[in-house]
PDB file of C-alpha atoms and ligand atoms in Angstrom:
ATOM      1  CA  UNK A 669      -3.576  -4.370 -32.325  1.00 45.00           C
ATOM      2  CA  UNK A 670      -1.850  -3.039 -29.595  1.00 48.00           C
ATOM      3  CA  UNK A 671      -2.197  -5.168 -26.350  1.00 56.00           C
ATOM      4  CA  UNK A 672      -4.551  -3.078 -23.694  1.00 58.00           C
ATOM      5  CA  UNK A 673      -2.693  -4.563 -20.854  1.00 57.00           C
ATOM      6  CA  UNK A 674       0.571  -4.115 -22.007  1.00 60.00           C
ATOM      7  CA  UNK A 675       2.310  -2.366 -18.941  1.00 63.00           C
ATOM      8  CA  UNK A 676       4.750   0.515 -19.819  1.00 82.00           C
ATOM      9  CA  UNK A 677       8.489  -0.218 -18.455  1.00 91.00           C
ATOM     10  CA  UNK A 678       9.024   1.177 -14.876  1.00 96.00           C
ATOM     11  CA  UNK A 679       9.789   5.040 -14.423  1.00 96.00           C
ATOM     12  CA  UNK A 680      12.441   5.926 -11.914  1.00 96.00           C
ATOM     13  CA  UNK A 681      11.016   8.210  -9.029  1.00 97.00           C
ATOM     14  CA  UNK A 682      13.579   8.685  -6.858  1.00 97.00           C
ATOM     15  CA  UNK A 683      16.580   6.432  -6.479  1.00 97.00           C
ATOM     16  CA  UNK A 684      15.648   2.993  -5.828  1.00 98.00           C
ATOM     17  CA  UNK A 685      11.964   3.955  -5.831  1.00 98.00           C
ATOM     18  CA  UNK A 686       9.688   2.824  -9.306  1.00 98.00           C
ATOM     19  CA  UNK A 687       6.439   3.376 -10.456  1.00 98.00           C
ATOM     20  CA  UNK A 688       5.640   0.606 -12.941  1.00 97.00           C
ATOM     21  CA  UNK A 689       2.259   1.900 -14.837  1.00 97.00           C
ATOM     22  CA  UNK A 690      -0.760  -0.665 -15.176  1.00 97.00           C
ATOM     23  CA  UNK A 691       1.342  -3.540 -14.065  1.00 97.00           C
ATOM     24  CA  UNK A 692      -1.680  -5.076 -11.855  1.00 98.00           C
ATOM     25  CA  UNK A 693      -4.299  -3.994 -14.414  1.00 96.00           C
ATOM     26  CA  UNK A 694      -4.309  -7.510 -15.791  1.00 96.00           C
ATOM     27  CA  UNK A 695      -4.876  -8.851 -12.241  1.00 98.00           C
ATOM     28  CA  UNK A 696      -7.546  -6.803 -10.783  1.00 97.00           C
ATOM     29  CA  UNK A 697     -10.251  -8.520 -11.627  1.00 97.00           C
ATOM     30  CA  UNK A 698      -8.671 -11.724  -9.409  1.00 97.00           C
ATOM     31  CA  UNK A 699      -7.668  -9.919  -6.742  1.00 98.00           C
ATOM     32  CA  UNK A 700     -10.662  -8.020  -5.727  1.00 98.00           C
ATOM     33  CA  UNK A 701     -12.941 -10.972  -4.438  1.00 98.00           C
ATOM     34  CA  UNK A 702      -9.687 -11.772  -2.313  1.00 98.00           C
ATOM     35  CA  UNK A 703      -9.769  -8.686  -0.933  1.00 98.00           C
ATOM     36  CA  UNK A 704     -13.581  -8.399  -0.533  1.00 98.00           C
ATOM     37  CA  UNK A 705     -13.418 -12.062   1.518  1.00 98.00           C
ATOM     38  CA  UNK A 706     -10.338 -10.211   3.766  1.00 98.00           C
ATOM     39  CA  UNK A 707     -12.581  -7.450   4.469  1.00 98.00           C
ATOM     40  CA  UNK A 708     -15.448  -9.813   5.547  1.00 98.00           C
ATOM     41  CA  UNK A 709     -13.214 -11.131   8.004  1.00 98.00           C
ATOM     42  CA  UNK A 710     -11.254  -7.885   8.881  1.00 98.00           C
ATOM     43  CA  UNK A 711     -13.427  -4.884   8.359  1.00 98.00           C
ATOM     44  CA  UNK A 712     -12.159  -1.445   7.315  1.00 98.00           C
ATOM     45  CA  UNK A 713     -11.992   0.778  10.128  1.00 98.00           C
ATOM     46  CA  UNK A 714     -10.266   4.362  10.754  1.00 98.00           C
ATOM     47  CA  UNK A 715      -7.585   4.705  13.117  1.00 97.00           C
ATOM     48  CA  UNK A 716      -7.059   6.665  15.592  1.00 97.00           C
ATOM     49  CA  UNK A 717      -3.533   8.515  16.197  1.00 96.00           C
ATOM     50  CA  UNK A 718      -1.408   8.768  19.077  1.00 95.00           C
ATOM     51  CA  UNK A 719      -1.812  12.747  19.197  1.00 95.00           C
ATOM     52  CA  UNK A 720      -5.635  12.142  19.216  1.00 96.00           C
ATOM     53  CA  UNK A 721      -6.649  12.533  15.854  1.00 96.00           C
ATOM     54  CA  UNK A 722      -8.026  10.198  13.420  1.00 97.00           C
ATOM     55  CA  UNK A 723      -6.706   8.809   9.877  1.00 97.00           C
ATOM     56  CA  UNK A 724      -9.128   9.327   7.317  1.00 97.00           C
ATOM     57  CA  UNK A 725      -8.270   6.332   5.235  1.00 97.00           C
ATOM     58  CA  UNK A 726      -9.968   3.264   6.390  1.00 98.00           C
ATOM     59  CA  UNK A 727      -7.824   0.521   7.165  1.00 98.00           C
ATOM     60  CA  UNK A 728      -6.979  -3.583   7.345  1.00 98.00           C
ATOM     61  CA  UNK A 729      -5.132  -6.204   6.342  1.00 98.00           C
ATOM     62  CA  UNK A 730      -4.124  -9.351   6.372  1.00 98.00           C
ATOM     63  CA  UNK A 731      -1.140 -11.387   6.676  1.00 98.00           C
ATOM     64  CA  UNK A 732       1.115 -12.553  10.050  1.00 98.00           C
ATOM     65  CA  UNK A 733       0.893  -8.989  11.407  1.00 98.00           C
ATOM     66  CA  UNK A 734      -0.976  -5.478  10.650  1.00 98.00           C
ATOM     67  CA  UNK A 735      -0.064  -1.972  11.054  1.00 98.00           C
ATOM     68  CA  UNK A 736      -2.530  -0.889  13.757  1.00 98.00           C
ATOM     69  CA  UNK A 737      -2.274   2.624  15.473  1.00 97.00           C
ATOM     70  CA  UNK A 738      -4.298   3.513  18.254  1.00 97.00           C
ATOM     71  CA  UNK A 739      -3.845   6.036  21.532  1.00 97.00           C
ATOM     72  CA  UNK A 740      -0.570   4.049  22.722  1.00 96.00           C
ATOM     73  CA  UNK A 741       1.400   4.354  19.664  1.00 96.00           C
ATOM     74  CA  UNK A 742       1.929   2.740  16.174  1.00 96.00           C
ATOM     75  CA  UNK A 743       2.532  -0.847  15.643  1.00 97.00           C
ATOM     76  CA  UNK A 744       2.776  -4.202  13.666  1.00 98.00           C
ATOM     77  CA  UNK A 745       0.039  -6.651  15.399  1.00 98.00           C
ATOM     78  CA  UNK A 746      -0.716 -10.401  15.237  1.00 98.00           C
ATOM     79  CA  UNK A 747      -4.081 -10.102  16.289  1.00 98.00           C
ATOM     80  CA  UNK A 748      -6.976  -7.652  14.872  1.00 98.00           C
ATOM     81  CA  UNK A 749      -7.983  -4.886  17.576  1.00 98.00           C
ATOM     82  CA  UNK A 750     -11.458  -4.619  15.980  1.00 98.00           C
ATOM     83  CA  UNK A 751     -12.364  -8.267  16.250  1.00 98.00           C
ATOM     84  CA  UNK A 752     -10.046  -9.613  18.661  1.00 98.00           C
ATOM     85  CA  UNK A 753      -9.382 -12.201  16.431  1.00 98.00           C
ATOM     86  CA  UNK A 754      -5.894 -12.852  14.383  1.00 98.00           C
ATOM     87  CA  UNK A 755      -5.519 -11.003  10.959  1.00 98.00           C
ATOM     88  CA  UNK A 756      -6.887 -12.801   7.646  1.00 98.00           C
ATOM     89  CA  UNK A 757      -4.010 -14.953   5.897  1.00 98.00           C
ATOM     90  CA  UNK A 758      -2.213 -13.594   3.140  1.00 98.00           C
ATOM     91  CA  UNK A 759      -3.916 -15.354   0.029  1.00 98.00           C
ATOM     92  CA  UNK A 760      -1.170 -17.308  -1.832  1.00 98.00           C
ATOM     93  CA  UNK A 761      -2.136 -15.539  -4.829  1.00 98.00           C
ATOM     94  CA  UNK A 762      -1.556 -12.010  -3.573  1.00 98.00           C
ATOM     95  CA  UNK A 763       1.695 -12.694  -2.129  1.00 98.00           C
ATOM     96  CA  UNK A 764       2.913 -14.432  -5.203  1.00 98.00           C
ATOM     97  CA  UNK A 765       1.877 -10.981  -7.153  1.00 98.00           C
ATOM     98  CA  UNK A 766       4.073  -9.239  -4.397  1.00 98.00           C
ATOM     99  CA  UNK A 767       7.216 -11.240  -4.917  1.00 98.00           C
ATOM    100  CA  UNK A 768       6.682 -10.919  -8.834  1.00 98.00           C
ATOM    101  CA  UNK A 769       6.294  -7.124  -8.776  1.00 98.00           C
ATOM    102  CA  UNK A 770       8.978  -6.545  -6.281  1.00 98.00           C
ATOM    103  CA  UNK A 771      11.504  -8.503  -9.103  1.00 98.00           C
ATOM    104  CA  UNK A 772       9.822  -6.824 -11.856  1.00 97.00           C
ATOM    105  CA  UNK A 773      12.154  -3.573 -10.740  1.00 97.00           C
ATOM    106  CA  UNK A 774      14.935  -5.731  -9.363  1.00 97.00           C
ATOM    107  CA  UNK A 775      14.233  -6.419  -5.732  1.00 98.00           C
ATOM    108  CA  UNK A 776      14.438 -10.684  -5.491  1.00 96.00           C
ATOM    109  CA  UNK A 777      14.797 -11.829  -1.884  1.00 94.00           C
ATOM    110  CA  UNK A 778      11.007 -10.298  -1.008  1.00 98.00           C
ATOM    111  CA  UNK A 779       8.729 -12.225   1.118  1.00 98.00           C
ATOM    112  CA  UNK A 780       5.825  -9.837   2.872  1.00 98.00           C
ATOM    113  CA  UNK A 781       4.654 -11.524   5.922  1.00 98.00           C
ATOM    114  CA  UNK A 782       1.787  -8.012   6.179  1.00 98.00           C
ATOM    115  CA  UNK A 783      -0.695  -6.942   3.414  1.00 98.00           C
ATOM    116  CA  UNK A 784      -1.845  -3.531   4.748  1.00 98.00           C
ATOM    117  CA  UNK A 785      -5.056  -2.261   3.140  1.00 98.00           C
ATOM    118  CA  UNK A 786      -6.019   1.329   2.748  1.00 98.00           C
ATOM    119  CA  UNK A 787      -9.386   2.784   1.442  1.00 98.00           C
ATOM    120  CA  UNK A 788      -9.740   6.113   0.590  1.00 98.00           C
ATOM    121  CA  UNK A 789     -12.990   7.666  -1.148  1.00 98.00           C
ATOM    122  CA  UNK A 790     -13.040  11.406  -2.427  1.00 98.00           C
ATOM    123  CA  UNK A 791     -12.126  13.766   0.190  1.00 98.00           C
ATOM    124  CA  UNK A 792      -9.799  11.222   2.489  1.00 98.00           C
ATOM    125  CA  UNK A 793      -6.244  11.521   2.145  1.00 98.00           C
ATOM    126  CA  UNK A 794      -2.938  10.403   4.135  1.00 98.00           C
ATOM    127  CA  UNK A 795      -0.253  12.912   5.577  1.00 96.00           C
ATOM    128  CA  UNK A 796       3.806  13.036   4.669  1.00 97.00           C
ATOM    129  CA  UNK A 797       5.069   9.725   7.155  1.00 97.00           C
ATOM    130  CA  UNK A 798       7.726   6.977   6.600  1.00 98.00           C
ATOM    131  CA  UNK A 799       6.660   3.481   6.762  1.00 97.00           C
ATOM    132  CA  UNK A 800       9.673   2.793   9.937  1.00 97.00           C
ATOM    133  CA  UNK A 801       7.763   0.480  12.475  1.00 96.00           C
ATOM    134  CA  UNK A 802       9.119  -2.884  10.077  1.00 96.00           C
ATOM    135  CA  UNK A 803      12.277  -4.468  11.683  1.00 93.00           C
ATOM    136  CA  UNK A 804      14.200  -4.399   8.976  1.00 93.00           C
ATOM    137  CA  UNK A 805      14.516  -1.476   5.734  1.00 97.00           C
ATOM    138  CA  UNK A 806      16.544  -4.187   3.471  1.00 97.00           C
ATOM    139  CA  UNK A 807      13.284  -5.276   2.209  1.00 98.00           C
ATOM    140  CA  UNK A 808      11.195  -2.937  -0.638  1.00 98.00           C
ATOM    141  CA  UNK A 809       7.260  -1.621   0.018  1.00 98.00           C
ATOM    142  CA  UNK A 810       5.358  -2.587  -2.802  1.00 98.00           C
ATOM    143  CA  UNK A 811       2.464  -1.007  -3.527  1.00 98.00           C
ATOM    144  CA  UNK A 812      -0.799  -1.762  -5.412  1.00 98.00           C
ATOM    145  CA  UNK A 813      -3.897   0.547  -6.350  1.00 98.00           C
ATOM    146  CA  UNK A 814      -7.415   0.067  -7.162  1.00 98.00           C
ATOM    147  CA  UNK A 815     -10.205   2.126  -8.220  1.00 98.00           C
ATOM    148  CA  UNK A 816      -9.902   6.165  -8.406  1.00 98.00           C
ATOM    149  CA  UNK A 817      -6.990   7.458  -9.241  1.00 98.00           C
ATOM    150  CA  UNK A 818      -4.670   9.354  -6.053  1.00 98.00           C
ATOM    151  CA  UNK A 819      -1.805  11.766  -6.282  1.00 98.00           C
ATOM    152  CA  UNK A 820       1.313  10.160  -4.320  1.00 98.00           C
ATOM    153  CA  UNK A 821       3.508  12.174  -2.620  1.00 98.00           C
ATOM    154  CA  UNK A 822       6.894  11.376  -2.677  1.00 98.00           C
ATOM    155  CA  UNK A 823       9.514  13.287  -0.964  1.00 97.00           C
ATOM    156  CA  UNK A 824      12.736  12.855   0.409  1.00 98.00           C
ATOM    157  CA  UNK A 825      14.364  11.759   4.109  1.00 98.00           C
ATOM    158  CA  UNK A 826      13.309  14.885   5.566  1.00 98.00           C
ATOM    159  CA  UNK A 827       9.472  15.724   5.854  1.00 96.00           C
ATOM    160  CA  UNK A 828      11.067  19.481   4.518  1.00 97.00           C
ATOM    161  CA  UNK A 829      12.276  17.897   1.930  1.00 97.00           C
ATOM    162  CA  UNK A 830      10.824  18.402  -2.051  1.00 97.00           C
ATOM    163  CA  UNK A 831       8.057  16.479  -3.452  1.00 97.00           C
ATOM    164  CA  UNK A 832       7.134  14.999  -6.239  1.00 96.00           C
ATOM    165  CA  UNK A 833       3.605  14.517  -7.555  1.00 98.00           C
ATOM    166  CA  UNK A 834       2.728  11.174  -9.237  1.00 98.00           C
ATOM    167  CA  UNK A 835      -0.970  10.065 -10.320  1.00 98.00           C
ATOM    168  CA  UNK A 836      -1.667   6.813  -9.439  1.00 98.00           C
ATOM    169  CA  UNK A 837      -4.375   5.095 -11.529  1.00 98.00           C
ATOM    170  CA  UNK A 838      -5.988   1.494 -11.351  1.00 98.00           C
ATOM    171  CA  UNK A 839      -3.235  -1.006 -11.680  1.00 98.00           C
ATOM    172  CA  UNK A 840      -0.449   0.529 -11.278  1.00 98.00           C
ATOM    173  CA  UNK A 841       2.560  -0.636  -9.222  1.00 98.00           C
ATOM    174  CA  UNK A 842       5.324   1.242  -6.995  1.00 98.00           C
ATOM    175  CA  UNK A 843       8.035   0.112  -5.394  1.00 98.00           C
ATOM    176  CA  UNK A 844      10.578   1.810  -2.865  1.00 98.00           C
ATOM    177  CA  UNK A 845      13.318   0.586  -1.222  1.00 98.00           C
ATOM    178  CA  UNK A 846      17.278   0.606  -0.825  1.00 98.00           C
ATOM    179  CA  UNK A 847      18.041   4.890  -0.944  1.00 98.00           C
ATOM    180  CA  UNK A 848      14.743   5.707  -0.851  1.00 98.00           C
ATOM    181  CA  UNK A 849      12.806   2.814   1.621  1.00 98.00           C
ATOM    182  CA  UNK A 850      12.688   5.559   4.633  1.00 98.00           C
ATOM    183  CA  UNK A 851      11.448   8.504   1.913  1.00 98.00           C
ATOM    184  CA  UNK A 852       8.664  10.555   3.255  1.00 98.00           C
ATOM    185  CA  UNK A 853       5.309  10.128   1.110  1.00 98.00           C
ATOM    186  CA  UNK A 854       1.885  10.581   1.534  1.00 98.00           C
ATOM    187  CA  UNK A 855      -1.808  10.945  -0.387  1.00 98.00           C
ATOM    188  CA  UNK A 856      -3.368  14.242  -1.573  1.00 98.00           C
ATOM    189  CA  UNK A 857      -7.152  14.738  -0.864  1.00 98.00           C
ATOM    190  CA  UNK A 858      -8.664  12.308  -3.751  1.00 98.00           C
ATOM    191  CA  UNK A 859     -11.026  14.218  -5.757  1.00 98.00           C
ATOM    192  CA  UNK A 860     -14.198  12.798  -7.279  1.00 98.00           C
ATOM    193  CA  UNK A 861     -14.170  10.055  -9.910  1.00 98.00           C
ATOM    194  CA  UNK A 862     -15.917   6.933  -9.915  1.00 98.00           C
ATOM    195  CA  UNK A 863     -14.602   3.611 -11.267  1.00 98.00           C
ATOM    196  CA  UNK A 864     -16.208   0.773 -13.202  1.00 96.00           C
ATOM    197  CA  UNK A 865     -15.400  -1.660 -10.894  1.00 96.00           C
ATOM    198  CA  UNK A 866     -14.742  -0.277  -8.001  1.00 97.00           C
ATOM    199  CA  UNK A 867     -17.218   2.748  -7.499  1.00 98.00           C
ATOM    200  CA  UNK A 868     -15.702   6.048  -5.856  1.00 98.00           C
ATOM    201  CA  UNK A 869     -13.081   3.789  -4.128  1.00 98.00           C
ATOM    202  CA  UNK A 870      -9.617   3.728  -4.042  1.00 98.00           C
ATOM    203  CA  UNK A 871      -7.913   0.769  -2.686  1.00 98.00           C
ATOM    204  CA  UNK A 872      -3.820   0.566  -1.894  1.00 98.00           C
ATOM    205  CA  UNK A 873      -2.542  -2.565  -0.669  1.00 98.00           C
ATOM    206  CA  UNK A 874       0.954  -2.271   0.587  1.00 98.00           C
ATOM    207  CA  UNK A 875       3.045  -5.181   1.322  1.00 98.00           C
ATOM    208  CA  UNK A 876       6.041  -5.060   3.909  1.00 98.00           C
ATOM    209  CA  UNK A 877       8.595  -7.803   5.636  1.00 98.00           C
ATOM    210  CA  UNK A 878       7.697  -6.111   8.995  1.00 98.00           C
ATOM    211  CA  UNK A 879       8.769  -9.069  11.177  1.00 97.00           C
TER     212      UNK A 879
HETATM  213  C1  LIG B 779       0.878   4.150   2.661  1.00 89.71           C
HETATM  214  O1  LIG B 779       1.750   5.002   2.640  1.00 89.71           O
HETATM  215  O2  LIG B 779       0.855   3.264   3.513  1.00 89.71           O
HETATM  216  C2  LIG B 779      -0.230   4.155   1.639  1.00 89.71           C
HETATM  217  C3  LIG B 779       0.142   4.820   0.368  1.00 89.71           C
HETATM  218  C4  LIG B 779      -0.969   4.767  -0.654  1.00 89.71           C
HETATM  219  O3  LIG B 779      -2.151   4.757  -0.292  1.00 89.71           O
HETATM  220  O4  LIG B 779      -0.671   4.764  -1.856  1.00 89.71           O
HETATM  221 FE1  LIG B 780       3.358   4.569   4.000  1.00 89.71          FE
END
């Protein structure tokens, strides 16, 4: 019998960046009453952008710091705009899947100090940007999803650049860093689907050293 959970190897997606197919499948069903207690305390909310517009992902996080965006600009932030209050810790459990899947494709010295949460349902999406607000690009993104399955976006160093189109499902894993950790990427529109577990949800955690 083959094993259900059995991830495949990782697939090279650029240089230095992986996608590592159902990796986190065998962990989802742990993780998400972590996450559902961080959003208790930290509530998704959209964002607004410095030109005026807003994301439409809904977004929190926990850990040390949080990406937060707002009229002023884009930053990492101790404390939670929306409740005033500091960010959620990082449960030991999902930082210990961070620094496992980060090794998996050969990054070892990673320690994410920010778990930034994005929810997208059908329709919401996230334009071509570089994560560049963390203090330091040695370190990887890692990057989880949950529920519906998304089409990544992942280009190059200029936003001009070519891009390639990856499904992500439930479970699986990417990681960028090295050559690629300043590589534009985004999220197409999600279309419809509903998940088992999850409902017509997709959840991406990212985790970053952004201190
Ligand atoms: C991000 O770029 O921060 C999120 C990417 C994703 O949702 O997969
Ligand atoms: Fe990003």
């Amino acid at each position: 019998m083959p094993d259900l959970f059995e991830a495949e190897g990782p697939i090279e997606l650029a240089e230095d960046a992986y996608l590592v197919p159902g990796y986190l499948a065998r962990y989802s069903s742990e993780m998400i009453p972590l996450l559902r207690n961080i959003l208790r305390m930290a509530p998704l909310r959209r964002m607004q952008v410095p030109g005026g517009g807003w994301m439409t992902s809904q977004i929190s996080g926990c850990g040390q710091v949080v990406w937060v965006s707002d009229l002023d600009g884009y930053r990492y932030s101790t404390i939670d705009p929306l409740t005033g209050r500091a960010w959620p810790e990082m449960p030991d459990r999902l930082h210990q899947l961070a620094v496992q899947s980060a090794a998996v494709v050969g990054f070892t010295d990673f320690s994410p100090d920010c778990c930034l949460i994005n929810c997208y349902r059908p329709g919401t999406g996230m334009g071509l940007h570089r994560d560049k607000d963390e203090r330091d690009f040695s370190a990887p993104i890692v990057s989880f999803s949950l529920g519906i399955p998304a089409v990544f976006l992942f280009g190059g160093h200029r936003r001009r650049d070519p891009v390639s189109r990856v499904t992500l499902e439930h479970g699986d894993l990417v990681v960028w860093g090295g050559k690629s950790r300043l590589y534009y990427h985004g999220i197409a529109k999600l279309a419809n689907a509903t998940h088992s577990e999850l409902g017509a949800l997709r959840i991406n955690l990212t985790f970053r050293e952004a201190l």
